[in-house]
Amino acid sequence: MTEEEAIFDPTLKKKKKKKKTAFDLDAALADGGGENEAPSNNTDGGAADTKSDEKAEEDDVNVDIDLDFTKKKKKKKKPFSADDLDAIESKEEGAGEGGPQEDGNVDDNFDLDMLDFSKSKKKKKKKKDLDELMAEAEEKAEDKENGCTVEMVSETVDENSTQWGNSDRDYTYEELLNRAFEIMRDKNPDMAAGKKQKFVMRPPQVVKIGAKKTSFANFTEICKMLHRQPKHLLDFLLAELGTSGSVDGNSQLIIKGRFQQKQIENVLRRYIKEYVTCHTCRSPDTILQKDTRLFFLQCETCGSRCSVASIKSGFQAVTSKRAAIRAKTA
Amino acid sequence: MSIQNLNTFDPFADASKGADDDVQDGLVHIRIQQRNGRKTLTTVQGLSSDYDLKKIVRACKKEFACNGTVIDHPEYGEVLQLQGDQRENICQWLTKAGLAKPDQLKVHGF
């Protein structure tokens, strides 16, 4: 996941940087202050906005657009009065949603700029969420929600790529860097570092059976989801947990020993890392083949092929009663 | 211009010496096994036989305040066996003692 962090770092820094430059300019140019202040206000507003606010904004859109121009003038005259800041904020929230419908005169370009800031802010939030979720491929819970965010992100990225098109202010390094990345991702959607589809996993359903056994109820379902042979996953689980177990009639896995869902999840995560995701591009779209006693992981996305570690249970200490073992073997 | 053969430096010194002066090579597998109830057992497999495992287990027992033993396995060689969940402890101890690098340690189990 370090790669992803590296990719999104610029955007994270960008937030802070942008605010700083905006305020510096305020101090330096009293005239330009009005203009430069607006984005910073807007970003603050954007940060404060929660998803619940978005709906309210949309309702206000039409009213706010009418008020746009008058308020803008006020703002430029006395940029530091608190009342105006509020007014600007509220107006910009409205403009943020209504902006795309407006025509391209100078003021509107400016509005579009601000709109993009607010939007990019939202986008970042979502991307971060996505990252965290991607990091833990089988943190499921909000599967459906994530499906939505992926789409939303791709939309905002498209808008963002043109956000500097009409303004004539100086670009910061981070903005340019970001833009380069966005264009790169737009042009090569299949690229490994680009928009990744989240690898969604359902949680393993782990139920205790009595005192000494554990049932892994959706074992075969998870095998299907991972496109792996149940036997392979079974071997891995039993080797890792150092126990014995079997699949019963209801296609659930019965493991000897007491295990919690969290523990099984951990082991599954390790299995996915080693045997499901491609070691080169981390795509889950892979095939596991057996070739001359070795397992090979063939990636369908990038075409790489690499061998994976064989499953060995290794040394197993004697944990049951020795007398019982002796009685069994004898 | 220098003549390779007259160099006092032996290019194969590293190879013949191996990595055992500092850390061993090969993975060290650290596993956990459940016993009855809440009890567990930690096994450490793959420590180089150049080390005196008995001394290691003695130090570990003292450090982790647990019992432990060395088991001679025909296939896996000498295996360290400690009582309780000592996975974290043994990982830290092995790296601190310089017996293995962190990336050589492979922790199995839940």
Coordinates of C-alpha atoms in Angstrom, one line a residue:
Chain A
M1 CA 0.0 0.0 0.0
T2 CA 3.0 2.2 0.2
E3 CA 2.7 2.9 -3.5
E4 CA -0.7 4.4 -3.1
E5 CA 0.4 6.5 -0.3
A6 CA 3.2 7.8 -2.5
I7 CA 0.7 8.6 -5.1
F8 CA -1.7 10.5 -2.9
D9 CA 0.9 12.3 -0.9
P10 CA 1.0 15.3 -3.1
T11 CA -2.7 15.8 -2.8
L12 CA -2.5 15.7 0.9
K13 CA 0.3 18.2 1.1
K14 CA -1.5 20.3 -1.5
K15 CA -4.3 21.2 0.9
K16 CA -2.0 22.8 3.4
K17 CA 0.2 24.4 0.9
K18 CA -2.7 26.0 -0.9
K19 CA -4.1 27.5 2.2
K20 CA -0.7 28.9 3.1
T21 CA -0.1 30.6 -0.2
A22 CA -3.6 32.0 -0.2
F23 CA -3.0 33.7 3.1
D24 CA 0.4 34.9 2.2
L25 CA -0.9 36.6 -0.8
D26 CA -3.6 38.2 1.4
A27 CA -1.0 39.8 3.5
A28 CA 1.1 40.9 0.6
L29 CA -1.5 42.3 -1.8
A30 CA -4.4 44.0 0.0
D31 CA -6.3 44.2 -3.4
G32 CA -5.7 40.7 -4.5
G33 CA -6.7 39.6 -1.0
G34 CA -10.3 39.3 -1.9
E35 CA -9.6 37.0 -4.8
N36 CA -7.1 34.9 -3.0
E37 CA -9.0 34.6 0.1
A38 CA -12.0 33.1 -1.6
P39 CA -10.4 29.7 -2.3
S40 CA -9.2 29.4 1.3
N41 CA -12.6 30.2 2.6
N42 CA -14.0 27.8 0.2
T43 CA -11.7 25.0 1.2
D44 CA -12.6 25.6 4.9
G45 CA -16.2 25.4 4.0
G46 CA -15.6 22.3 1.9
A47 CA -13.9 20.7 4.9
A48 CA -16.7 21.5 7.1
D49 CA -19.2 20.2 4.7
T50 CA -20.4 16.8 5.4
K51 CA -22.2 14.6 3.0
S52 CA -25.4 15.4 4.7
D53 CA -24.9 19.1 3.8
E54 CA -24.7 18.3 0.1
K55 CA -28.3 17.8 -0.3
A56 CA -29.1 21.1 1.3
E57 CA -26.7 22.8 -1.0
E58 CA -28.4 21.4 -4.0
D59 CA -31.7 22.8 -2.9
D60 CA -30.2 26.3 -2.5
V61 CA -28.5 26.3 -5.8
N62 CA -30.9 28.3 -7.9
V63 CA -31.4 31.0 -5.3
D64 CA -27.7 31.4 -4.8
I65 CA -26.8 31.8 -8.4
D66 CA -29.0 34.9 -8.6
L67 CA -27.1 36.4 -5.7
D68 CA -23.7 35.6 -7.1
F69 CA -22.6 38.8 -8.7
T70 CA -23.7 41.3 -6.1
K71 CA -22.0 39.4 -3.4
K72 CA -18.8 39.1 -5.3
K73 CA -18.5 42.8 -5.6
K74 CA -18.9 43.3 -1.9
K75 CA -16.4 40.8 -1.2
K76 CA -13.8 42.5 -3.2
K77 CA -14.2 45.8 -1.5
K78 CA -13.8 44.7 2.1
P79 CA -12.5 41.1 2.1
F80 CA -12.0 40.8 5.8
S81 CA -15.4 41.4 7.3
A82 CA -16.8 38.4 9.0
D83 CA -20.3 38.9 7.7
D84 CA -19.0 38.8 4.1
L85 CA -17.0 35.7 4.7
D86 CA -20.1 33.9 5.7
A87 CA -22.0 35.3 2.7
I88 CA -19.2 34.3 0.4
E89 CA -19.1 30.9 1.9
S90 CA -22.8 30.3 1.5
K91 CA -22.7 31.7 -2.0
E92 CA -19.8 29.6 -3.0
E93 CA -21.4 26.5 -1.7
G94 CA -24.3 27.3 -4.0
A95 CA -22.0 28.1 -6.8
G96 CA -20.2 24.9 -6.3
E97 CA -23.2 23.0 -7.3
G98 CA -24.6 25.5 -9.8
G99 CA -21.3 26.4 -11.4
P100 CA -21.2 24.0 -14.4
Q101 CA -24.5 25.4 -15.7
E102 CA -23.2 28.9 -16.0
D103 CA -21.5 30.5 -19.0
G104 CA -17.8 31.2 -19.3
N105 CA -17.3 34.9 -18.6
V106 CA -14.5 36.0 -16.3
D107 CA -16.3 35.8 -13.0
D108 CA -17.7 32.4 -13.9
N109 CA -14.3 31.1 -14.6
F110 CA -13.4 32.1 -11.1
D111 CA -16.4 30.4 -9.8
L112 CA -15.5 27.3 -11.6
D113 CA -12.1 27.4 -10.0
M114 CA -13.6 27.6 -6.6
L115 CA -16.0 24.9 -7.4
D116 CA -13.2 22.6 -8.3
F117 CA -11.5 23.3 -5.1
S118 CA -14.4 22.3 -3.1
K119 CA -15.0 19.3 -5.3
S120 CA -11.4 18.3 -5.2
K121 CA -11.6 18.5 -1.4
K122 CA -14.4 16.1 -1.4
K123 CA -12.7 13.9 -3.8
K124 CA -9.6 13.7 -1.6
K125 CA -11.7 12.7 1.4
K126 CA -13.2 9.9 -0.6
K127 CA -9.9 8.8 -2.0
K128 CA -8.4 8.5 1.4
D129 CA -11.3 6.4 2.5
L130 CA -10.8 4.3 -0.5
D131 CA -7.2 3.9 0.3
E132 CA -7.8 2.7 3.8
L133 CA -10.3 0.3 2.5
M134 CA -8.1 -1.0 -0.2
A135 CA -5.4 -1.5 2.3
E136 CA -7.5 -4.1 3.9
A137 CA -9.0 -5.9 1.0
E138 CA -11.4 -7.9 3.1
E139 CA -12.6 -5.1 5.3
K140 CA -16.1 -5.5 3.9
A141 CA -19.0 -3.8 5.7
E142 CA -19.4 -0.9 3.3
D143 CA -19.0 -2.7 0.1
K144 CA -21.8 -1.1 -1.7
E145 CA -20.9 2.3 -0.5
N146 CA -17.5 1.9 -1.9
G147 CA -18.8 0.9 -5.2
C148 CA -20.5 4.2 -5.4
T149 CA -17.4 6.2 -4.3
V150 CA -15.3 4.6 -7.0
E151 CA -17.7 6.0 -9.6
M152 CA -17.9 9.4 -8.0
V153 CA -14.1 9.7 -7.9
S154 CA -13.7 8.9 -11.5
E155 CA -16.2 11.7 -12.3
T156 CA -14.5 14.3 -10.3
V157 CA -11.1 13.4 -11.7
D158 CA -12.4 14.1 -15.2
E159 CA -13.6 17.5 -14.1
N160 CA -10.4 18.2 -12.3
S161 CA -8.2 17.7 -15.2
T162 CA -9.5 20.9 -16.8
Q163 CA -9.8 23.0 -13.7
W164 CA -6.9 25.3 -14.5
G165 CA -7.9 25.7 -18.1
N166 CA -9.3 29.2 -17.8
S167 CA -7.7 30.9 -14.9
D168 CA -4.5 32.9 -15.1
R169 CA -3.0 32.6 -11.7
D170 CA 0.3 30.9 -10.9
Y171 CA 0.2 27.2 -10.5
T172 CA 1.8 25.6 -7.5
Y173 CA 4.1 22.7 -8.0
E174 CA 1.6 20.3 -6.3
E175 CA -1.2 21.4 -8.6
L176 CA 0.9 20.7 -11.7
L177 CA 2.1 17.4 -10.3
N178 CA -1.4 16.4 -9.5
R179 CA -2.6 17.4 -12.9
A180 CA 0.1 15.4 -14.5
F181 CA -1.0 12.4 -12.5
E182 CA -4.6 12.9 -13.3
I183 CA -4.0 13.2 -17.0
M184 CA -1.8 10.1 -16.9
R185 CA -4.5 8.2 -15.1
D186 CA -7.2 9.4 -17.5
K187 CA -5.1 8.4 -20.5
N188 CA -4.2 5.0 -19.2
P189 CA -7.1 3.7 -17.1
D190 CA -5.5 0.3 -17.0
M191 CA -2.3 1.4 -15.5
A192 CA -1.4 -0.3 -12.2
A193 CA -1.0 2.9 -10.2
G194 CA -4.2 4.4 -11.6
K195 CA -7.7 4.0 -10.4
K196 CA -7.8 0.6 -8.8
Q197 CA -10.9 -1.4 -8.3
K198 CA -11.2 -2.2 -4.7
F199 CA -10.9 -5.8 -4.0
V200 CA -14.0 -6.6 -2.0
M201 CA -14.2 -9.4 0.4
R202 CA -17.0 -10.7 2.5
P203 CA -16.2 -11.4 6.1
P204 CA -15.7 -15.0 7.1
Q205 CA -18.5 -16.2 9.2
V206 CA -16.9 -17.9 12.2
V207 CA -19.1 -19.7 14.7
K208 CA -18.1 -21.7 17.7
I209 CA -19.2 -25.3 17.8
G210 CA -19.1 -26.4 21.4
A211 CA -15.9 -25.8 23.2
K212 CA -13.3 -27.2 20.9
K213 CA -14.4 -26.7 17.4
T214 CA -15.0 -23.7 15.2
S215 CA -17.1 -23.5 12.1
F216 CA -16.2 -21.3 9.1
A217 CA -19.6 -21.1 7.6
N218 CA -19.1 -19.3 4.2
F219 CA -15.8 -21.1 3.4
T220 CA -16.8 -22.3 -0.1
E221 CA -18.4 -18.9 -0.8
I222 CA -15.1 -17.2 -0.1
C223 CA -13.2 -19.8 -2.2
K224 CA -15.5 -19.0 -5.1
M225 CA -15.0 -15.3 -4.6
L226 CA -11.2 -15.7 -4.6
H227 CA -11.4 -18.1 -7.6
R228 CA -9.3 -20.7 -5.7
Q229 CA -9.8 -24.4 -5.1
P230 CA -11.3 -25.0 -1.7
K231 CA -8.7 -27.6 -1.1
H232 CA -5.9 -25.1 -1.6
L233 CA -7.4 -22.6 0.9
L234 CA -8.1 -25.4 3.3
D235 CA -4.5 -26.6 3.2
F236 CA -3.3 -23.1 3.8
L237 CA -5.7 -22.5 6.7
L238 CA -4.9 -25.7 8.4
A239 CA -1.2 -25.3 7.9
E240 CA -1.2 -21.8 9.2
L241 CA -3.4 -22.5 12.2
G242 CA -1.6 -25.7 13.0
T243 CA -4.7 -27.7 13.4
S244 CA -6.9 -30.2 11.6
G245 CA -10.3 -29.8 10.1
S246 CA -12.5 -30.7 7.2
V247 CA -15.4 -29.5 5.1
D248 CA -18.7 -30.9 6.2
G249 CA -21.9 -31.6 4.3
N250 CA -23.2 -28.0 4.4
S251 CA -20.0 -26.9 2.7
Q252 CA -18.8 -25.3 5.9
L253 CA -15.4 -25.8 7.3
I254 CA -15.0 -27.3 10.7
I255 CA -11.7 -26.5 12.3
K256 CA -10.4 -28.0 15.5
G257 CA -9.6 -25.4 18.1
R258 CA -11.1 -22.1 19.1
F259 CA -10.7 -19.3 16.7
Q260 CA -12.3 -15.9 16.4
Q261 CA -13.4 -14.2 13.3
K262 CA -10.6 -11.7 13.6
Q263 CA -8.0 -14.4 13.6
I264 CA -9.4 -16.2 10.6
E265 CA -9.6 -12.8 8.9
N266 CA -5.9 -12.3 9.5
V267 CA -5.0 -15.7 8.0
L268 CA -7.3 -15.0 5.0
R269 CA -5.6 -11.7 4.5
R270 CA -2.2 -13.4 4.4
Y271 CA -3.6 -16.0 1.9
I272 CA -4.9 -13.3 -0.4
K273 CA -1.6 -11.4 -0.2
E274 CA 0.4 -14.5 -1.1
Y275 CA -1.9 -16.5 -3.4
V276 CA -4.5 -14.2 -4.8
T277 CA -3.1 -10.7 -5.5
C278 CA -0.5 -10.4 -8.2
H279 CA 2.9 -9.8 -6.7
T280 CA 3.7 -7.3 -9.5
C281 CA 0.6 -5.2 -10.0
R282 CA -1.5 -6.4 -7.0
S283 CA -4.4 -7.1 -9.2
P284 CA -6.7 -9.8 -7.8
D285 CA -7.4 -11.0 -11.3
T286 CA -5.1 -14.0 -11.2
I287 CA -5.0 -17.7 -11.9
L288 CA -3.2 -20.2 -9.8
Q289 CA -1.7 -23.1 -11.8
K290 CA 0.2 -26.1 -10.8
D291 CA 3.3 -26.8 -12.8
T292 CA 5.8 -29.5 -12.0
R293 CA 5.0 -29.5 -8.3
L294 CA 5.2 -25.8 -8.0
F295 CA 2.3 -23.4 -7.9
F296 CA 2.5 -20.4 -10.3
L297 CA 0.4 -17.3 -10.0
Q298 CA -0.5 -16.0 -13.5
C299 CA -1.8 -12.5 -13.6
E300 CA -4.6 -11.7 -16.1
T301 CA -4.0 -8.0 -15.9
C302 CA -0.3 -7.5 -16.3
G303 CA 0.6 -11.0 -17.6
S304 CA 3.2 -11.6 -15.0
R305 CA 3.8 -15.1 -13.8
C306 CA 5.6 -16.0 -10.7
S307 CA 5.9 -18.9 -8.4
V308 CA 4.4 -18.8 -5.0
A309 CA 5.5 -20.5 -1.8
S310 CA 4.3 -24.0 -1.3
I311 CA 2.1 -24.7 1.6
K312 CA 3.9 -26.4 4.4
S313 CA 2.7 -27.0 7.8
G314 CA 6.2 -27.4 9.1
F315 CA 7.0 -28.7 12.5
Q316 CA 4.0 -29.6 14.6
A317 CA 4.4 -30.1 18.3
V318 CA 2.5 -32.7 20.1
T319 CA -0.4 -31.0 21.8
S320 CA -2.7 -33.9 22.5
K321 CA -2.2 -36.6 25.1
R322 CA 0.7 -38.8 24.1
A323 CA -1.0 -41.8 25.6
A324 CA -4.0 -41.2 23.3
I325 CA -1.8 -41.1 20.3
R326 CA 0.0 -44.3 21.3
A327 CA -3.4 -46.0 21.8
K328 CA -4.5 -44.9 18.3
T329 CA -1.3 -46.0 16.5
A330 CA -1.0 -49.2 18.3
Chain B
M1 CA 46.4 -1.0 -14.0
S2 CA 46.3 -3.7 -11.4
I3 CA 46.7 -7.4 -11.7
Q4 CA 43.8 -9.3 -10.2
N5 CA 45.9 -12.2 -9.1
L6 CA 48.3 -10.1 -7.0
N7 CA 45.5 -8.6 -5.0
T8 CA 45.5 -9.5 -1.3
F9 CA 41.8 -9.2 -1.3
D10 CA 40.0 -12.5 -1.6
P11 CA 36.8 -12.1 -3.6
F12 CA 35.4 -15.3 -2.3
A13 CA 35.9 -14.5 1.4
D14 CA 32.3 -13.6 1.8
A15 CA 31.0 -16.7 0.1
S16 CA 33.0 -19.2 2.1
K17 CA 32.3 -17.4 5.3
G18 CA 28.6 -17.4 4.7
A19 CA 26.3 -15.1 6.5
D20 CA 26.6 -16.8 9.8
D21 CA 29.0 -14.3 11.3
D22 CA 26.2 -11.9 11.7
V23 CA 22.9 -13.5 11.0
Q24 CA 22.0 -16.8 9.5
D25 CA 20.3 -17.3 6.2
G26 CA 17.0 -19.0 5.6
L27 CA 13.7 -18.3 7.1
V28 CA 12.8 -18.8 10.7
H29 CA 9.3 -20.0 11.0
I30 CA 7.5 -19.0 14.2
R31 CA 4.3 -20.9 14.7
I32 CA 1.6 -21.0 17.3
Q33 CA -0.4 -24.1 18.3
Q34 CA -3.5 -24.2 20.4
R35 CA -3.5 -26.6 23.3
N36 CA -6.4 -27.3 25.6
G37 CA -8.2 -24.3 26.9
R38 CA -6.5 -21.0 26.5
K39 CA -3.1 -22.6 26.5
T40 CA -0.8 -22.2 23.5
L41 CA 2.6 -23.4 22.3
T42 CA 5.1 -21.4 20.3
T43 CA 7.5 -23.3 18.0
V44 CA 10.6 -21.8 16.3
Q45 CA 11.8 -23.7 13.4
G46 CA 14.7 -23.0 11.1
L47 CA 17.3 -21.6 13.4
S48 CA 20.7 -22.4 12.2
S49 CA 22.3 -25.5 13.8
D50 CA 25.5 -23.4 14.2
Y51 CA 23.9 -21.9 17.2
D52 CA 23.7 -23.7 20.5
L53 CA 19.9 -24.0 20.7
K54 CA 20.1 -25.2 24.3
K55 CA 21.7 -21.9 25.3
I56 CA 19.1 -20.0 23.3
V57 CA 16.2 -21.8 24.9
R58 CA 17.8 -21.2 28.3
A59 CA 18.0 -17.5 27.6
C60 CA 14.5 -17.4 26.3
K61 CA 13.0 -19.2 29.2
K62 CA 14.6 -16.7 31.5
E63 CA 13.6 -13.7 29.4
F64 CA 10.0 -14.6 28.7
A65 CA 9.4 -16.4 32.1
C66 CA 8.1 -19.5 30.4
N67 CA 9.2 -23.1 30.0
G68 CA 10.7 -24.3 26.9
T69 CA 12.6 -27.1 25.3
V70 CA 14.6 -28.1 22.2
I71 CA 13.1 -30.9 20.1
D72 CA 15.2 -32.8 17.6
H73 CA 13.1 -33.5 14.6
P74 CA 14.4 -35.8 11.8
E75 CA 13.1 -33.5 9.0
Y76 CA 13.2 -30.0 10.4
G77 CA 16.3 -30.3 12.6
E78 CA 16.3 -28.8 16.0
V79 CA 13.1 -26.9 16.9
L80 CA 12.6 -24.6 19.8
Q81 CA 9.4 -25.0 21.7
L82 CA 8.2 -22.5 24.2
Q83 CA 5.1 -22.4 26.3
G84 CA 2.5 -19.7 25.7
D85 CA 2.1 -17.2 23.0
Q86 CA 5.7 -16.0 22.6
R87 CA 5.5 -14.9 19.0
E88 CA 6.1 -11.2 19.7
N89 CA 8.7 -11.9 22.3
I90 CA 10.7 -14.3 20.2
C91 CA 10.6 -12.0 17.2
Q92 CA 12.0 -9.1 19.2
W93 CA 14.5 -11.2 21.0
L94 CA 15.9 -12.9 17.9
T95 CA 16.4 -9.5 16.2
K96 CA 17.8 -7.9 19.3
A97 CA 20.2 -10.8 19.8
G98 CA 21.2 -10.5 16.1
L99 CA 20.3 -14.1 15.3
A100 CA 18.0 -13.2 12.5
K101 CA 16.9 -10.2 10.6
P102 CA 13.2 -9.1 10.8
D103 CA 12.6 -10.0 7.2
Q104 CA 13.8 -13.6 7.9
L105 CA 11.2 -14.1 10.6
K106 CA 8.0 -15.6 9.3
V107 CA 5.2 -15.6 11.8
H108 CA 2.4 -18.1 11.2
G109 CA -0.8 -18.6 12.9
F110 CA -3.7 -16.3 13.6

